[in-house]
XYZ file of C-alpha atoms in Angstrom:
665
model
C -146.225 36.982 -80.334
C -149.534 38.575 -79.449
C -149.089 37.767 -75.879
C -145.594 39.374 -75.909
C -147.000 42.492 -77.543
C -149.757 42.708 -74.957
C -147.246 42.147 -72.163
C -145.073 45.037 -73.532
C -148.208 47.254 -73.823
C -148.985 46.454 -70.152
C -145.446 47.394 -69.057
C -145.679 50.759 -70.919
C -149.207 51.481 -69.981
C -150.153 54.589 -67.902
C -151.770 52.352 -65.345
C -148.470 50.593 -64.652
C -146.664 53.915 -64.492
C -149.054 55.589 -61.932
C -152.779 54.907 -61.332
C -153.149 58.654 -60.847
C -152.861 58.903 -64.677
C -155.797 56.624 -65.380
C -158.249 58.099 -62.842
C -159.340 61.506 -61.766
C -157.989 63.141 -58.581
C -161.326 62.473 -56.814
C -161.574 58.804 -57.795
C -161.605 56.612 -54.593
C -158.463 54.550 -54.143
C -160.142 51.222 -54.700
C -161.577 52.395 -58.039
C -158.383 54.043 -59.101
C -156.628 50.670 -58.575
C -159.113 49.020 -61.058
C -157.130 47.881 -64.148
C -160.072 48.498 -66.455
C -160.004 51.443 -68.873
C -160.693 54.767 -67.250
C -163.937 55.266 -69.211
C -165.352 52.104 -67.567
C -164.573 53.345 -64.042
C -165.583 56.996 -63.962
C -168.428 59.077 -65.380
C -166.141 62.025 -66.208
C -163.680 59.753 -67.945
C -166.561 58.275 -69.983
C -167.565 61.849 -71.063
C -163.996 62.519 -72.184
C -164.011 59.268 -74.259
C -167.264 60.158 -75.819
C -166.006 63.586 -76.979
C -162.819 62.190 -78.624
C -162.650 62.403 -82.383
C -162.267 59.445 -84.714
C -158.727 57.998 -84.935
C -156.441 59.020 -87.841
C -153.856 56.197 -87.588
C -154.967 54.526 -90.845
C -155.514 57.684 -92.946
C -153.287 58.446 -96.026
C -151.910 61.514 -94.104
C -150.539 59.397 -91.378
C -149.089 56.804 -93.720
C -146.889 59.698 -95.065
C -145.921 60.443 -91.450
C -144.905 56.805 -90.931
C -142.444 57.108 -93.874
C -140.829 60.047 -92.065
C -140.388 58.002 -88.921
C -139.032 54.879 -90.665
C -136.400 56.899 -92.571
C -135.489 59.757 -90.308
C -135.319 58.259 -86.768
C -132.573 55.788 -87.768
C -130.732 58.648 -89.567
C -130.923 60.769 -86.382
C -129.167 58.079 -84.425
C -126.523 57.536 -87.184
C -125.840 61.310 -87.307
C -125.114 61.677 -83.579
C -123.115 58.380 -83.452
C -120.926 59.673 -86.339
C -120.384 62.945 -84.393
C -119.461 60.904 -81.283
C -116.952 58.806 -83.250
C -115.207 61.916 -84.446
C -116.382 62.191 -88.089
C -116.709 65.862 -89.193
C -117.281 67.832 -92.282
C -113.672 68.968 -92.470
C -111.016 66.550 -93.684
C -108.187 66.062 -91.264
C -110.201 67.359 -88.236
C -110.763 64.936 -85.350
C -113.405 66.418 -83.043
C -113.047 63.278 -80.810
C -109.591 64.494 -79.736
C -111.183 67.361 -77.927
C -113.363 65.223 -75.611
C -111.795 61.674 -75.569
C -110.122 62.357 -72.209
C -113.606 62.648 -70.649
C -114.666 59.114 -71.617
C -113.936 56.033 -69.587
C -111.821 53.296 -71.058
C -112.480 49.603 -71.751
C -115.161 50.123 -72.951
C -115.531 53.788 -73.709
C -118.529 55.314 -71.901
C -119.594 58.856 -71.568
C -119.850 59.033 -67.762
C -118.878 62.736 -67.657
C -122.140 64.022 -66.209
C -121.245 64.316 -62.443
C -124.877 64.131 -61.349
C -125.628 60.835 -63.036
C -122.148 59.407 -62.423
C -122.723 59.742 -58.701
C -125.929 57.668 -59.019
C -124.468 55.165 -61.493
C -121.266 54.520 -59.491
C -123.311 53.852 -56.267
C -125.884 51.530 -57.924
C -124.467 48.405 -56.030
C -125.033 50.127 -52.655
C -128.444 51.442 -53.687
C -129.643 48.051 -54.805
C -128.582 46.621 -51.443
C -130.635 49.266 -49.680
C -133.585 48.614 -52.055
C -133.652 44.939 -50.907
C -132.572 45.374 -47.264
C -134.884 48.255 -46.173
C -138.201 46.491 -46.933
C -136.873 43.264 -45.489
C -135.833 44.917 -42.265
C -139.278 46.602 -42.011
C -140.986 43.224 -42.452
C -138.862 41.768 -39.812
C -139.623 44.640 -37.428
C -143.300 44.366 -38.201
C -143.258 40.675 -37.540
C -141.734 41.033 -34.114
C -143.739 44.154 -33.194
C -146.927 42.346 -34.193
C -145.979 39.371 -32.054
C -145.730 41.578 -28.990
C -149.146 43.153 -29.747
C -151.024 39.893 -30.404
C -152.876 40.154 -27.124
C -154.287 43.575 -28.061
C -155.612 42.430 -31.460
C -159.294 41.779 -32.002
C -161.523 40.958 -34.948
C -163.801 43.751 -33.638
C -161.117 46.328 -34.068
C -162.388 49.240 -36.151
C -160.846 50.203 -39.432
C -159.716 53.500 -37.872
C -158.147 51.760 -34.889
C -156.346 49.328 -37.180
C -155.102 52.191 -39.277
C -153.846 54.079 -36.204
C -152.010 50.976 -35.061
C -150.278 50.663 -38.437
C -149.436 54.380 -38.461
C -147.681 54.194 -35.088
C -145.832 51.029 -36.035
C -144.617 52.378 -39.366
C -143.708 55.796 -37.971
C -141.590 54.291 -35.207
C -139.630 52.370 -37.830
C -139.171 55.308 -40.267
C -138.030 57.512 -37.321
C -135.304 55.156 -36.215
C -134.273 54.071 -39.735
C -134.154 57.656 -40.935
C -131.795 58.787 -38.182
C -129.554 55.781 -38.833
C -129.689 56.389 -42.563
C -128.661 60.081 -42.514
C -125.905 59.259 -39.995
C -124.437 56.750 -42.488
C -124.903 59.250 -45.313
C -123.642 62.463 -43.763
C -121.712 61.471 -40.653
C -121.220 64.306 -38.263
C -123.302 66.525 -40.556
C -126.364 64.591 -39.664
C -126.421 66.744 -36.454
C -126.630 69.878 -38.662
C -129.523 68.391 -40.589
C -131.396 67.516 -37.362
C -130.756 70.967 -35.911
C -132.388 72.589 -39.030
C -135.276 70.218 -38.798
C -135.872 71.066 -35.148
C -135.811 74.809 -35.756
C -138.319 74.472 -38.590
C -140.541 72.306 -36.392
C -140.618 74.943 -33.640
C -141.476 77.615 -36.276
C -144.395 75.599 -37.535
C -145.728 74.462 -34.130
C -144.904 77.197 -31.560
C -144.884 80.586 -33.374
C -148.104 82.644 -33.292
C -150.134 81.277 -36.134
C -150.235 84.474 -38.176
C -146.417 84.472 -38.523
C -146.040 80.834 -39.548
C -146.254 81.148 -43.396
C -143.912 84.203 -43.619
C -141.362 82.835 -41.187
C -141.428 79.291 -42.692
C -140.757 80.528 -46.179
C -138.114 83.081 -45.029
C -136.294 80.497 -42.907
C -136.249 77.794 -45.578
C -135.157 80.139 -48.479
C -132.497 81.562 -46.153
C -131.340 78.012 -45.422
C -131.048 77.314 -49.285
C -128.745 80.386 -49.567
C -126.831 79.766 -46.417
C -126.163 76.077 -47.256
C -124.868 77.107 -50.745
C -122.762 80.053 -49.539
C -121.219 78.264 -46.528
C -120.549 74.968 -48.249
C -122.434 72.999 -45.624
C -121.075 74.828 -42.493
C -117.787 72.905 -42.152
C -116.788 72.789 -38.423
C -113.202 73.880 -39.290
C -114.556 77.189 -40.680
C -116.713 77.718 -37.576
C -113.673 77.000 -35.285
C -111.558 79.541 -37.175
C -114.359 82.086 -36.749
C -114.588 81.336 -33.052
C -110.781 81.366 -32.559
C -109.306 83.835 -35.094
C -105.540 83.710 -35.521
C -105.335 80.129 -34.282
C -102.610 79.129 -36.701
C -99.984 79.108 -33.928
C -99.284 75.530 -32.947
C -99.874 74.615 -29.294
C -102.411 77.242 -28.439
C -106.085 76.477 -27.571
C -107.362 77.909 -30.823
C -105.194 75.554 -32.842
C -106.446 72.550 -30.810
C -110.015 73.666 -31.452
C -109.336 73.826 -35.191
C -107.657 70.425 -35.182
C -110.561 68.953 -33.364
C -112.963 70.481 -35.798
C -110.912 69.123 -38.725
C -111.080 65.656 -37.125
C -114.840 65.849 -36.805
C -115.160 67.041 -40.339
C -113.319 63.957 -41.604
C -116.282 61.810 -40.405
C -118.350 63.022 -43.330
C -120.200 59.757 -44.023
C -120.795 58.308 -47.540
C -122.051 61.664 -48.924
C -120.255 64.459 -47.041
C -121.876 67.243 -49.246
C -125.221 67.017 -47.446
C -126.209 70.575 -48.518
C -126.572 69.437 -52.143
C -129.234 66.890 -51.205
C -130.987 69.165 -48.723
C -132.894 71.060 -51.463
C -135.538 68.276 -51.622
C -135.676 68.213 -47.834
C -136.541 71.878 -47.743
C -139.735 71.139 -49.713
C -140.773 68.618 -47.014
C -139.987 71.145 -44.314
C -142.304 73.699 -45.963
C -144.942 70.993 -46.576
C -145.137 70.044 -42.923
C -145.431 73.632 -41.599
C -147.979 74.669 -44.211
C -150.109 71.479 -43.820
C -150.204 72.082 -40.078
C -151.061 75.760 -40.524
C -153.943 75.000 -42.852
C -155.123 72.089 -40.815
C -156.156 74.445 -37.933
C -158.798 76.055 -40.149
C -159.879 72.791 -41.699
C -160.201 70.948 -38.466
C -161.937 73.821 -36.709
C -164.946 73.239 -38.964
C -164.925 69.422 -38.602
C -165.716 67.116 -35.742
C -162.121 65.779 -35.467
C -160.681 66.432 -32.000
C -158.193 64.736 -29.689
C -160.237 63.646 -26.698
C -160.086 61.334 -23.766
C -159.741 57.521 -24.192
C -162.855 55.277 -24.397
C -163.311 51.563 -24.029
C -164.864 49.507 -26.746
C -167.634 46.918 -26.219
C -164.961 44.204 -26.328
C -163.126 45.815 -23.531
C -160.223 47.138 -25.745
C -159.050 50.783 -25.179
C -159.769 53.111 -28.083
C -159.699 56.835 -28.295
C -162.542 59.255 -28.950
C -160.477 60.379 -31.953
C -161.154 56.970 -33.588
C -164.881 57.439 -33.129
C -164.872 61.074 -34.377
C -162.686 60.244 -37.346
C -165.212 57.517 -38.304
C -168.097 59.926 -37.964
C -166.212 62.554 -39.950
C -165.704 60.173 -42.927
C -169.334 58.980 -42.677
C -170.512 62.575 -42.886
C -168.288 63.132 -45.937
C -169.268 59.689 -47.361
C -165.619 58.736 -47.437
C -163.909 55.419 -46.766
C -160.792 56.335 -44.830
C -158.986 53.331 -46.251
C -159.669 54.229 -49.855
C -159.393 57.944 -50.007
C -158.898 59.537 -53.375
C -155.483 61.125 -54.248
C -156.928 64.660 -53.746
C -158.468 63.694 -50.412
C -155.226 62.234 -49.091
C -153.522 65.584 -49.872
C -156.337 67.852 -48.914
C -157.724 66.293 -45.724
C -155.246 67.066 -42.917
C -154.036 64.541 -40.443
C -155.370 64.812 -36.911
C -153.524 67.227 -34.598
C -151.815 64.345 -32.743
C -150.208 63.272 -36.040
C -148.169 66.519 -36.232
C -145.742 65.207 -33.606
C -141.973 65.633 -33.675
C -141.429 61.849 -34.150
C -143.804 61.828 -37.203
C -142.240 64.952 -38.498
C -138.749 63.495 -38.523
C -139.995 60.211 -39.860
C -141.543 62.029 -42.823
C -138.617 64.364 -43.567
C -136.053 61.576 -43.294
C -138.105 58.815 -45.002
C -135.320 56.865 -46.597
C -136.709 55.908 -50.018
C -137.468 59.498 -50.841
C -134.883 61.399 -48.807
C -132.183 61.687 -51.518
C -134.217 62.844 -54.561
C -137.885 62.377 -54.061
C -140.460 62.040 -55.542
C -142.036 64.625 -53.229
C -144.916 63.517 -51.028
C -146.879 65.985 -48.937
C -147.106 65.333 -45.160
C -150.874 64.780 -45.256
C -150.467 62.246 -48.074
C -147.540 60.495 -46.198
C -149.556 60.135 -43.023
C -152.646 58.885 -44.908
C -150.661 56.260 -46.725
C -148.841 55.166 -43.540
C -152.219 54.603 -41.856
C -153.829 52.752 -44.816
C -151.793 51.071 -47.526
C -153.082 52.421 -50.966
C -155.098 49.907 -52.959
C -153.022 50.794 -56.016
C -150.053 48.982 -54.569
C -150.211 45.403 -55.950
C -147.450 42.936 -56.590
C -148.257 42.874 -60.352
C -147.989 46.641 -60.793
C -144.792 46.904 -58.789
C -143.182 44.050 -60.750
C -144.050 45.630 -64.099
C -142.813 48.952 -62.882
C -139.568 47.338 -61.889
C -139.190 45.777 -65.340
C -139.890 49.157 -66.990
C -137.255 50.670 -64.794
C -134.739 48.051 -65.889
C -135.486 48.729 -69.562
C -134.884 52.443 -69.002
C -131.509 51.821 -67.408
C -130.592 49.553 -70.337
C -131.581 52.279 -72.802
C -129.343 54.789 -70.869
C -126.329 52.411 -71.007
C -126.726 51.900 -74.669
C -126.744 55.647 -75.199
C -123.712 56.340 -73.057
C -121.747 53.632 -74.832
C -122.364 55.157 -78.358
C -123.480 58.718 -78.020
C -121.042 61.159 -76.333
C -123.221 64.302 -76.445
C -122.498 65.287 -72.778
C -118.739 64.971 -73.124
C -118.717 67.004 -76.302
C -120.783 69.856 -74.775
C -118.554 69.899 -71.687
C -115.392 70.063 -73.773
C -116.638 73.320 -75.433
C -115.422 72.244 -78.832
C -115.137 74.247 -82.066
C -118.744 73.855 -83.147
C -117.864 74.879 -86.717
C -116.261 71.561 -87.430
C -119.633 69.828 -87.064
C -122.330 69.686 -89.723
C -125.703 71.357 -89.119
C -127.200 67.884 -88.738
C -124.702 66.822 -86.190
C -125.130 70.064 -84.200
C -128.775 69.688 -83.981
C -128.655 65.958 -83.073
C -126.007 66.712 -80.332
C -128.270 69.241 -78.892
C -131.314 66.973 -79.124
C -129.654 63.960 -77.614
C -128.017 66.009 -74.958
C -131.502 66.945 -73.754
C -132.561 63.316 -73.849
C -129.646 62.339 -71.662
C -130.583 65.067 -69.252
C -134.167 63.654 -69.169
C -132.890 60.079 -68.604
C -130.373 61.078 -65.914
C -133.215 62.531 -63.858
C -135.765 59.892 -64.780
C -133.666 56.926 -63.665
C -132.898 58.058 -60.070
C -136.484 59.282 -59.609
C -137.904 55.934 -60.717
C -135.330 53.992 -58.634
C -136.424 55.785 -55.479
C -140.091 55.500 -56.336
C -139.677 51.805 -56.910
C -138.033 51.526 -53.479
C -140.982 53.370 -51.938
C -143.535 51.085 -53.747
C -141.753 48.042 -52.347
C -142.008 49.660 -48.917
C -145.751 50.247 -49.106
C -145.868 53.892 -50.157
C -147.065 55.202 -53.485
C -145.586 58.554 -54.344
C -146.428 60.419 -57.534
C -144.579 59.489 -60.702
C -142.257 62.314 -61.643
C -142.018 61.873 -65.490
C -145.291 61.506 -67.398
C -144.027 61.407 -70.916
C -140.873 60.865 -72.956
C -139.018 64.119 -73.590
C -139.761 63.830 -77.295
C -143.571 63.554 -76.686
C -144.137 67.219 -75.675
C -145.255 70.188 -77.729
C -146.746 72.520 -75.040
C -144.602 74.625 -72.755
C -147.142 74.633 -69.889
C -147.919 70.951 -70.499
C -144.209 70.048 -70.543
C -143.803 71.498 -67.003
C -146.848 69.675 -65.720
C -145.329 66.401 -66.801
C -141.641 67.047 -65.924
C -140.850 66.536 -62.283
C -144.552 66.115 -61.716
C -144.414 65.666 -57.845
C -142.478 69.013 -57.684
C -145.025 70.653 -60.016
C -147.801 69.423 -57.706
C -145.881 70.761 -54.726
C -145.462 74.088 -56.474
C -149.167 74.340 -57.306
C -150.281 73.539 -53.778
C -147.762 75.690 -51.846
C -147.004 78.594 -54.208
C -149.173 78.930 -57.323
C -152.640 78.540 -55.753
C -151.811 80.701 -52.599
C -150.571 83.421 -55.110
C -153.874 83.178 -57.014
C -153.157 80.601 -59.682
C -154.600 81.389 -63.113
C -157.550 83.355 -61.561
C -155.421 86.233 -60.062
C -156.866 86.539 -56.561
C -155.019 85.028 -53.568
C -156.405 81.627 -52.565
C -156.120 79.008 -49.935
C -154.767 75.470 -50.465
C -157.992 74.056 -51.632
C -158.679 76.953 -54.020
C -160.930 78.955 -51.654
C -160.627 82.703 -52.236
C -158.822 84.621 -49.563
C -158.917 87.930 -51.566
C -161.073 89.211 -54.363
C -160.006 88.216 -57.758
C -159.795 90.782 -60.399
C -162.676 90.861 -62.870
C -160.679 92.143 -65.912
C -159.593 89.383 -68.265
C -156.402 91.270 -69.157
C -155.456 91.829 -65.473
C -156.268 88.160 -64.753
C -153.812 87.042 -67.531
C -151.233 89.566 -66.329
C -151.395 88.172 -62.750
C -151.220 84.679 -64.129
C -147.906 85.524 -65.964
C -146.686 87.271 -62.820
C -147.420 84.115 -60.775
C -145.623 81.950 -63.397
C -142.674 84.315 -63.247
C -142.487 84.117 -59.400
C -142.927 80.345 -59.577
C -140.031 79.833 -61.984
C -137.823 82.316 -60.166
C -138.262 80.113 -57.110
C -137.701 76.886 -59.158
C -134.537 78.298 -60.632
C -133.105 79.459 -57.319
C -134.159 76.098 -55.720
C -132.185 74.104 -58.380
C -129.034 76.177 -57.971
C -128.089 79.695 -57.080
C -126.575 80.883 -60.335
C -127.364 83.280 -63.178
C -127.730 80.558 -65.808
C -130.631 78.863 -64.098
C -132.190 82.207 -63.243
C -132.048 83.024 -67.003
C -133.626 79.545 -67.705
C -136.560 80.329 -65.345
C -137.166 83.702 -66.985
C -136.928 82.229 -70.457
C -139.558 79.604 -69.610
C -141.888 82.376 -68.376
C -141.245 84.353 -71.626
C -141.881 81.315 -73.736
C -145.188 80.661 -72.041
C -146.456 83.953 -73.518
C -146.781 82.848 -77.155
C -148.846 79.803 -76.085
C -151.228 81.911 -73.884
C -151.543 84.561 -76.702
C -152.187 81.872 -79.270
C -154.904 80.396 -77.043
C -156.563 83.752 -76.924
C -156.317 84.412 -80.720
C -157.304 80.897 -81.721
C -159.784 79.543 -79.108
C -160.698 75.885 -79.774
C -164.429 76.521 -79.394
C -164.425 78.625 -82.649
C -162.777 75.891 -84.679
C -165.038 72.998 -83.770
C -166.573 72.842 -87.293
C -163.026 72.844 -88.768
C -161.020 70.406 -86.720
C -158.401 69.641 -89.437
C -157.608 73.272 -90.021
C -157.295 73.862 -86.228
C -154.992 70.871 -85.983
C -152.716 72.229 -88.609
C -152.678 75.742 -87.065
C -151.902 74.374 -83.596
C -149.240 72.090 -85.168
C -147.508 75.047 -86.567
C -147.592 76.958 -83.321
C -146.361 73.899 -81.474
C -143.255 73.744 -83.613
C -142.301 77.051 -82.116
C -143.064 75.766 -78.678
C -140.719 72.843 -79.155
C -137.885 74.981 -80.385
C -138.277 77.344 -77.449
C -138.352 74.460 -74.972
C -135.066 73.109 -76.420
C -133.498 76.506 -76.244
C -134.489 77.217 -72.664
C -133.280 73.796 -71.425
C -130.104 73.946 -73.315
C -129.368 77.293 -71.673
C -130.314 76.021 -68.171
C -128.969 72.542 -68.025
C -126.464 71.941 -70.821
C -124.638 74.677 -72.741
C -125.400 78.018 -71.024
C -126.039 81.158 -73.049
C -122.596 81.462 -74.610
C -122.614 77.726 -75.651
C -126.062 78.100 -77.163
C -124.933 81.230 -79.144
C -122.080 79.214 -80.639
C -124.375 76.303 -81.349
C -126.933 78.511 -83.089
C -124.150 80.254 -85.028
C -123.101 76.894 -86.383
C -126.638 75.927 -87.294
C -127.673 79.217 -88.974
C -124.339 80.560 -90.144
C -124.740 79.216 -93.759
C -127.526 78.811 -96.310
C -127.266 75.031 -95.851
C -127.785 75.386 -92.191
C -130.802 77.582 -92.650
C -132.260 75.095 -95.140
C -131.589 72.340 -92.652
C -133.387 74.263 -89.938
C -136.424 74.691 -92.194
C -136.503 70.956 -92.901
C -136.224 70.300 -89.117
C -139.366 72.419 -88.550
C -141.134 70.277 -91.132
C -140.071 67.088 -89.370
C -141.153 68.511 -85.988
C -144.588 69.261 -87.472
C -144.878 65.641 -88.433
C -143.897 64.540 -84.958
C -146.337 66.935 -83.359
C -149.228 65.577 -85.403
C -148.424 62.173 -84.031
C -148.277 63.564 -80.560
C -151.797 65.025 -81.049
C -153.094 61.567 -82.069
C -151.422 59.971 -79.020
C -153.378 62.295 -76.769
C -156.562 61.605 -78.714
C -155.992 57.902 -78.058
C -155.814 58.738 -74.369
C -159.067 60.742 -74.664
C -160.723 57.633 -76.268
C -159.655 55.713 -73.147
C -161.140 58.466 -70.905
C -157.768 59.952 -69.858
C -156.890 63.597 -69.939
C -153.395 64.297 -68.561
C -153.318 67.927 -69.577
C -149.774 67.666 -70.702
């Protein structure tokens, strides 16, 4: 039993999830891959561990909390299962009759969410790709290595070996990516490639001062154009070119018929524009990484120069030598760069080629949904396989993914929260407890439906030798901070937002900054103005995030609500700074717990508006919850239960501090 328990702890450890969580951003790759506790690997982590307070798990206070968990968690599941079975507070009412048509038969499963249903129904094909893609790469590497045996040498430098691996992997990703999108999108693959080439020319051939503005304008315009045009069907283009071509036998009619025939070759996923939103992020990443690389490289010794010959007679490039000298100067091992260095240090100019660009944008494991990897990080990992990639970690991650899918299947078999919300039922027939649990589990299903595809595609990338960031840091129920929640939800997207939008806008300091945080404009000295600009930057960020997800008013309202709900947390931090409560840690823990209850309620409201019920549906739900004295009493009791849960969340984070880990979420 102890061995089973330790095995489960290893599966659900942060180290298995992503080594970025158990090391700092500046920890070298070989040290980050160390399985020892963070405090044993890093001085900063050791300092975090030393400042953690004593554990509270065995105190009388927490034994009371355990009683809450033992009694209430099973009751929560029973309440939502009863609502899903059709049991209501009114005799003779059958809520199930309002949504039964949305369930599958034999057995009944709530597969009514179109986004997750698309993934779930295609799992057999995705599993085939998960197995076939790494095997095809290994076969290609075997034959490619056989041809290049004569050029290999034990004296080959680390940089030269990395460059050879980079070229080999890029060739494969370039070819496989083009084949992959052709199978996915059919004739629309040409549209994708055309957009890619236009963006490439913007990044590489426009005057440098215009690149950021034109890149952002072009890609945001593409988001709107894709949505409004429905993916540019050729039939619509033909009708535009040949108006009034409805008459049979004329040339216009032939053009339209030909366009219709081409449109019929739409591939496995004809609606390519839905998936292109993630691709847009990679387009911006390539252009901006290249734009920033010019300044970065102008102050470094890295240049593309004429070929040289090594002492063994093998051809090498001066770039190899200068890359080596650069890393020596910075005291960096190019094969074990830290996570921050892989993102920050740009690839050499020759790496920003059209082949590498297309290989990056169309990288098959991450093409459909991410996680999002910057171009610099992608090139670095293609050149040197990250030390964090081990067979044990990948296996444990795969087992964890399997358990997550199993959890989702059990929920869909017994809890029909999505079908109920989509059916827009008469909410008054449910009890306050059922209403709250339907909303709560609806959010859990949203979390799981995003978590599972993201982890599947990350697992695919891990098997292929690439380590992208993990998108979900914590369970949805283990969050009490609005800002912390967004750092841990879709984490790779959050990192992308910080690098390409938030920091250039000025971040939390106010003044405009470069990608590495260097000031490009003077930051305001006023504390109030700094906070004002921080809120402005958050508003701009979430407006972009909402429009990126979908161009509709509901998600725009969601983005503005999130910005509004950040304000109480910021104001609370100003009124109750932690440094003033160091002598009274228990009182501070109680105060922050009460404030965090409000944060949790606001997070639930914002996400229900954006991703589940919309504003009208939320109004009906809240009316059902607070429309009676019993409902108000129930909401008060819910706040007490949330307070208990938040105290446990605090202690979980203190446990992480004791291990030298500070996730800031």
